Coordinates of C-alpha atoms in Angstrom, one line a residue:
X25 CA 0.0 0.0 0.0
X26 CA 1.7 3.2 -1.2
X27 CA 0.6 6.2 0.7
X28 CA 3.4 8.6 -0.1
X29 CA 1.8 10.4 -3.1
X30 CA -1.1 11.1 -0.8
X31 CA 1.1 12.8 1.8
X32 CA 1.3 15.7 -0.6
X33 CA -2.0 15.6 -2.6
X34 CA -4.4 15.1 0.4
X35 CA -3.2 18.1 2.5
X36 CA -3.3 20.3 -0.6
X37 CA -6.8 19.2 -1.5
X38 CA -7.9 19.5 2.1
X39 CA -6.6 23.1 2.2
X40 CA -8.3 23.9 -1.1
X41 CA -11.6 22.6 0.3
X42 CA -11.3 24.6 3.5
X43 CA -10.7 27.7 1.3
X44 CA -13.8 26.9 -0.7
X45 CA -15.9 26.8 2.4
X46 CA -14.5 30.2 3.5
X47 CA -15.0 31.7 0.0
X48 CA -18.5 30.6 -0.6
X49 CA -19.6 31.5 2.9
X50 CA -18.4 35.0 2.4
X51 CA -19.4 35.5 -1.2
X52 CA -23.1 34.5 -0.9
X53 CA -24.2 36.0 -4.2
X54 CA -21.3 34.7 -6.2
X55 CA -22.0 31.3 -4.7
X56 CA -25.5 31.3 -5.9
X57 CA -24.7 32.2 -9.5
X58 CA -21.6 30.0 -9.6
X59 CA -23.5 26.9 -8.8
X60 CA -26.3 27.9 -11.1
X61 CA -23.7 28.2 -13.9
X62 CA -22.3 24.8 -13.0
X63 CA -25.4 23.3 -14.7
X64 CA -23.8 24.3 -18.0
X65 CA -21.2 21.6 -17.5
X66 CA -23.9 18.8 -17.7
X67 CA -22.6 17.8 -21.2
X68 CA -19.3 17.0 -19.6
X69 CA -21.1 14.9 -17.0
X70 CA -22.7 12.9 -19.8
X71 CA -19.3 12.0 -21.3
X72 CA -18.9 9.2 -18.8
X73 CA -17.7 10.8 -15.6
X74 CA -21.2 10.4 -14.1
X75 CA -22.2 6.8 -14.5
X76 CA -25.0 4.8 -12.9
X77 CA -28.2 5.7 -11.0
X78 CA -26.4 6.4 -7.7
X79 CA -23.9 8.9 -9.2
X80 CA -26.6 10.7 -11.1
X81 CA -28.9 10.8 -8.1
X82 CA -26.0 12.0 -6.0
X83 CA -24.9 14.9 -8.1
X84 CA -28.4 16.1 -8.9
X85 CA -29.5 15.9 -5.3
X86 CA -26.4 18.0 -4.3
X87 CA -26.0 20.6 -7.0
X88 CA -29.6 21.7 -7.2
X89 CA -30.1 22.2 -3.5
X90 CA -26.7 24.0 -3.4
X91 CA -28.1 26.5 -5.9
X92 CA -31.3 26.9 -3.9
X93 CA -29.2 27.5 -0.7
X94 CA -27.4 30.3 -2.6
X95 CA -30.6 32.0 -3.7
X96 CA -32.2 31.6 -0.2
X97 CA -29.1 33.3 1.3
X98 CA -29.6 36.2 -1.1
X99 CA -33.3 36.4 -0.2
X100 CA -32.5 36.5 3.5
X101 CA -29.4 38.7 3.4
X102 CA -30.8 41.3 1.0
X103 CA -34.4 41.0 2.3
X104 CA -35.6 40.5 -1.2
X105 CA -39.3 40.9 -1.9
X106 CA -41.5 39.0 -4.3
X107 CA -43.4 35.8 -4.5
X108 CA -40.4 33.5 -5.0
X109 CA -38.1 35.4 -2.7
X110 CA -40.7 35.4 0.1
X111 CA -41.2 31.7 -0.4
X112 CA -37.5 31.1 0.0
X113 CA -37.5 33.1 3.2
X114 CA -40.3 31.1 4.9
X115 CA -39.4 29.0 7.9
X116 CA -41.4 26.1 6.5
X117 CA -39.1 26.0 3.5
X118 CA -36.3 24.8 5.8
X119 CA -38.0 21.4 5.6
X120 CA -36.7 21.2 2.1
X121 CA -33.1 21.3 3.2
X122 CA -33.9 18.8 6.0
X123 CA -35.4 16.5 3.3
X124 CA -32.4 16.8 1.1
X125 CA -30.0 15.9 3.9
X126 CA -32.3 12.9 4.7
X127 CA -32.3 11.9 1.0
X128 CA -28.5 12.1 0.7
X129 CA -28.1 9.8 3.7
X130 CA -30.8 7.5 2.5
X131 CA -29.3 7.2 -0.9
X132 CA -26.0 6.0 0.5
X133 CA -27.7 3.8 3.0
X134 CA -29.6 2.0 0.3
X135 CA -26.3 1.6 -1.6
X136 CA -24.7 0.2 1.5
X137 CA -27.4 -2.4 1.7
X138 CA -26.7 -3.5 -1.9
X139 CA -23.0 -3.7 -1.1
X140 CA -23.7 -5.9 2.0
X141 CA -22.4 -3.3 4.3
X142 CA -25.3 -3.9 6.7
X143 CA -24.1 -2.5 10.0
X144 CA -23.0 0.8 8.3
X145 CA -26.4 0.9 6.5
X146 CA -28.1 0.6 9.9
X147 CA -25.9 3.5 11.1
X148 CA -27.1 5.5 8.1
X149 CA -30.7 4.8 9.0
X150 CA -30.2 6.0 12.5
X151 CA -28.5 9.1 11.3
X152 CA -31.6 9.9 9.3
X153 CA -33.7 9.3 12.5
X154 CA -31.5 11.7 14.5
X155 CA -31.3 14.7 12.1
X156 CA -32.6 17.7 14.1
X157 CA -36.0 18.7 12.9
X158 CA -36.7 21.8 10.8
X159 CA -37.5 24.6 11.3
X160 CA -36.8 24.4 15.0
X161 CA -33.2 23.5 14.6
X162 CA -32.5 25.0 11.2
X163 CA -32.3 28.6 10.1
X164 CA -30.6 31.1 7.8
X165 CA -28.5 33.2 10.1
X166 CA -29.5 36.9 10.3
X167 CA -25.9 37.8 11.1
X168 CA -22.9 37.4 8.9
X169 CA -23.8 36.3 5.3
X170 CA -27.0 34.4 5.9
X171 CA -25.4 31.0 6.4
X172 CA -27.6 28.0 6.4
X173 CA -27.3 26.8 10.0
X174 CA -28.4 23.3 11.2
X175 CA -28.0 22.6 14.9
X176 CA -26.4 19.2 14.6
X177 CA -24.3 18.2 17.5
X178 CA -20.5 17.6 17.4
X179 CA -21.2 14.0 18.1
X180 CA -23.7 13.7 15.2
X181 CA -21.2 15.4 12.9
X182 CA -18.4 12.9 13.9
X183 CA -20.6 9.9 13.5
X184 CA -21.8 11.1 10.1
X185 CA -18.2 11.7 9.0
X186 CA -17.2 8.2 10.1
X187 CA -20.3 6.6 8.5
X188 CA -19.8 8.4 5.2
X189 CA -16.1 7.5 5.1
X190 CA -17.0 3.9 5.7
X191 CA -19.6 4.0 2.9
X192 CA -17.1 5.4 0.4
X193 CA -14.5 2.9 1.5
X194 CA -17.0 0.2 0.5
X195 CA -18.6 1.8 -2.6
X196 CA -15.5 3.3 -4.3
X197 CA -12.2 2.5 -2.7
X198 CA -10.4 4.3 -5.5
X199 CA -11.9 7.6 -4.4
X200 CA -11.6 7.0 -0.6
X201 CA -8.6 9.3 -0.1
X202 CA -10.2 12.2 -2.0
X203 CA -13.6 11.7 -0.3
X204 CA -11.9 11.5 3.1
X205 CA -10.5 15.0 2.3
X206 CA -14.0 16.5 1.8
X207 CA -15.3 14.8 4.9
X208 CA -12.4 16.0 7.0
X209 CA -12.8 19.6 5.7
X210 CA -16.4 19.6 6.7
X211 CA -15.6 18.1 10.0
X212 CA -12.6 20.4 10.8
X213 CA -14.1 23.7 9.7
X214 CA -16.8 23.8 12.4
X215 CA -14.2 22.7 15.0
X216 CA -11.9 25.4 13.9
X217 CA -14.7 28.0 14.2
X218 CA -16.1 26.5 17.4
X219 CA -19.5 26.2 15.8
X220 CA -20.8 22.7 15.2
X221 CA -23.9 24.1 13.5
X222 CA -21.8 25.1 10.5
X223 CA -21.2 21.4 9.6
X224 CA -24.0 21.2 7.1
X225 CA -22.9 24.4 5.3
X226 CA -19.3 23.1 5.1
X227 CA -20.6 19.7 3.9
X228 CA -22.7 21.3 1.2
X229 CA -19.9 23.3 -0.4
X230 CA -17.2 20.6 -0.1
X231 CA -19.4 17.9 -1.5
X232 CA -20.7 20.0 -4.3
X233 CA -17.2 21.1 -5.3
X234 CA -15.9 17.5 -5.2
X235 CA -18.8 16.1 -7.3
X236 CA -18.4 18.9 -9.8
X237 CA -14.7 18.2 -10.2
X238 CA -15.3 14.5 -10.7
X239 CA -18.1 15.1 -13.1
X240 CA -16.2 17.5 -15.3
X241 CA -12.6 16.2 -15.2
X242 CA -11.9 13.3 -12.9
X243 CA -8.3 13.7 -11.8
X244 CA -8.6 11.7 -8.6
X245 CA -7.7 8.2 -9.9
X246 CA -4.4 9.7 -11.2
X247 CA -3.4 11.8 -8.2
X248 CA -5.1 10.2 -5.2
X249 CA -5.9 6.6 -6.1
X250 CA -6.5 4.6 -2.9
X251 CA -7.8 1.4 -4.3
X252 CA -5.0 -0.6 -2.6
X253 CA -6.1 0.6 0.8
X254 CA -9.2 -1.6 0.7
X255 CA -9.5 -4.4 3.2
X256 CA -12.7 -6.3 3.7
X257 CA -12.1 -7.0 7.4
X258 CA -11.4 -3.3 8.0
X259 CA -14.7 -2.5 6.3
X260 CA -16.7 -5.0 8.3
X261 CA -15.2 -3.8 11.6
X262 CA -15.7 -0.2 10.7
X263 CA -19.4 -0.7 10.0
X264 CA -19.9 -2.4 13.3
X265 CA -18.0 0.3 15.2
X266 CA -20.2 3.0 13.6
X267 CA -23.4 1.1 14.5
X268 CA -22.1 0.6 18.1
X269 CA -21.3 4.3 18.5
X270 CA -24.6 5.6 17.1
X271 CA -26.9 3.4 19.2
X272 CA -26.3 5.2 22.5
X273 CA -26.4 8.5 20.6
X274 CA -29.9 7.7 19.4
X275 CA -31.0 7.1 23.0
X276 CA -29.4 10.4 24.1
X277 CA -31.0 12.2 21.2
X278 CA -34.5 10.9 22.0
X279 CA -34.0 11.7 25.7
X280 CA -33.2 15.3 24.9
X281 CA -36.3 15.6 22.7
X282 CA -38.6 13.8 25.2
X283 CA -37.5 15.9 28.1
X284 CA -37.5 19.2 26.2
X285 CA -33.8 19.7 26.6
X286 CA -32.9 19.8 22.9
X287 CA -33.0 23.6 22.7
X288 CA -30.2 23.6 25.2
X289 CA -28.2 20.6 24.1
X290 CA -28.6 21.0 20.3
X291 CA -28.5 24.8 20.1
X292 CA -26.2 25.1 23.0
X293 CA -28.4 27.8 24.4
X294 CA -27.7 29.1 27.9
X295 CA -30.4 28.7 30.6
X296 CA -31.3 32.1 31.9

């Protein structure tokens, strides 16, 4: 297993992804129009870089919502008026982003089942169960640049990262190293900022950027091929570990909701 080429390529890609998060958070309007313009690259996707139902479902269910996030941020930040703008600003519309997150986890969970990665699939199902509900735990921030904020916990973020990494390890070992970079970028950015609620925003932009690069010009098999890293025993153990970790988290999550403590524990609000 040769890891030395990755010692250079992975930190560089990770740094690029962290920069992408910072850039698109700050430039909310450019973000919206950039991702809208990315649809012009669909002919490149059709040349073979996007293949199979899962890849098409994945890129469509990431790029389109990323565009909508961008225009929702414009609507909030600039207080746009009009039928569509007002619709994008409604609290009820936050359920759309909740549903997209649910869908993206569900897609991978179904794929995990088809791969026989059953314990990791079970973890994915429980991640869906423990997504904080909208609109109570979702919002577009009034301060800053109208970031999409989802009050996931640091523990949920970590479990999601481990679950998704395990899924990629099973589904496409060749891309595991590059996918690990986008997962680490999304995991590290909220930690660096001290704001776990920025995880979904970080995940949106890193995943969208990664999928767009792969769809347009797939360089990763050449510069970050990790196919030799695959080990079936590691995969099996990893899935079991993810499942074991999430089970107590599910009980904790439900306890917080049942005892009306979620506002404090999820949003980290202070009791007056």
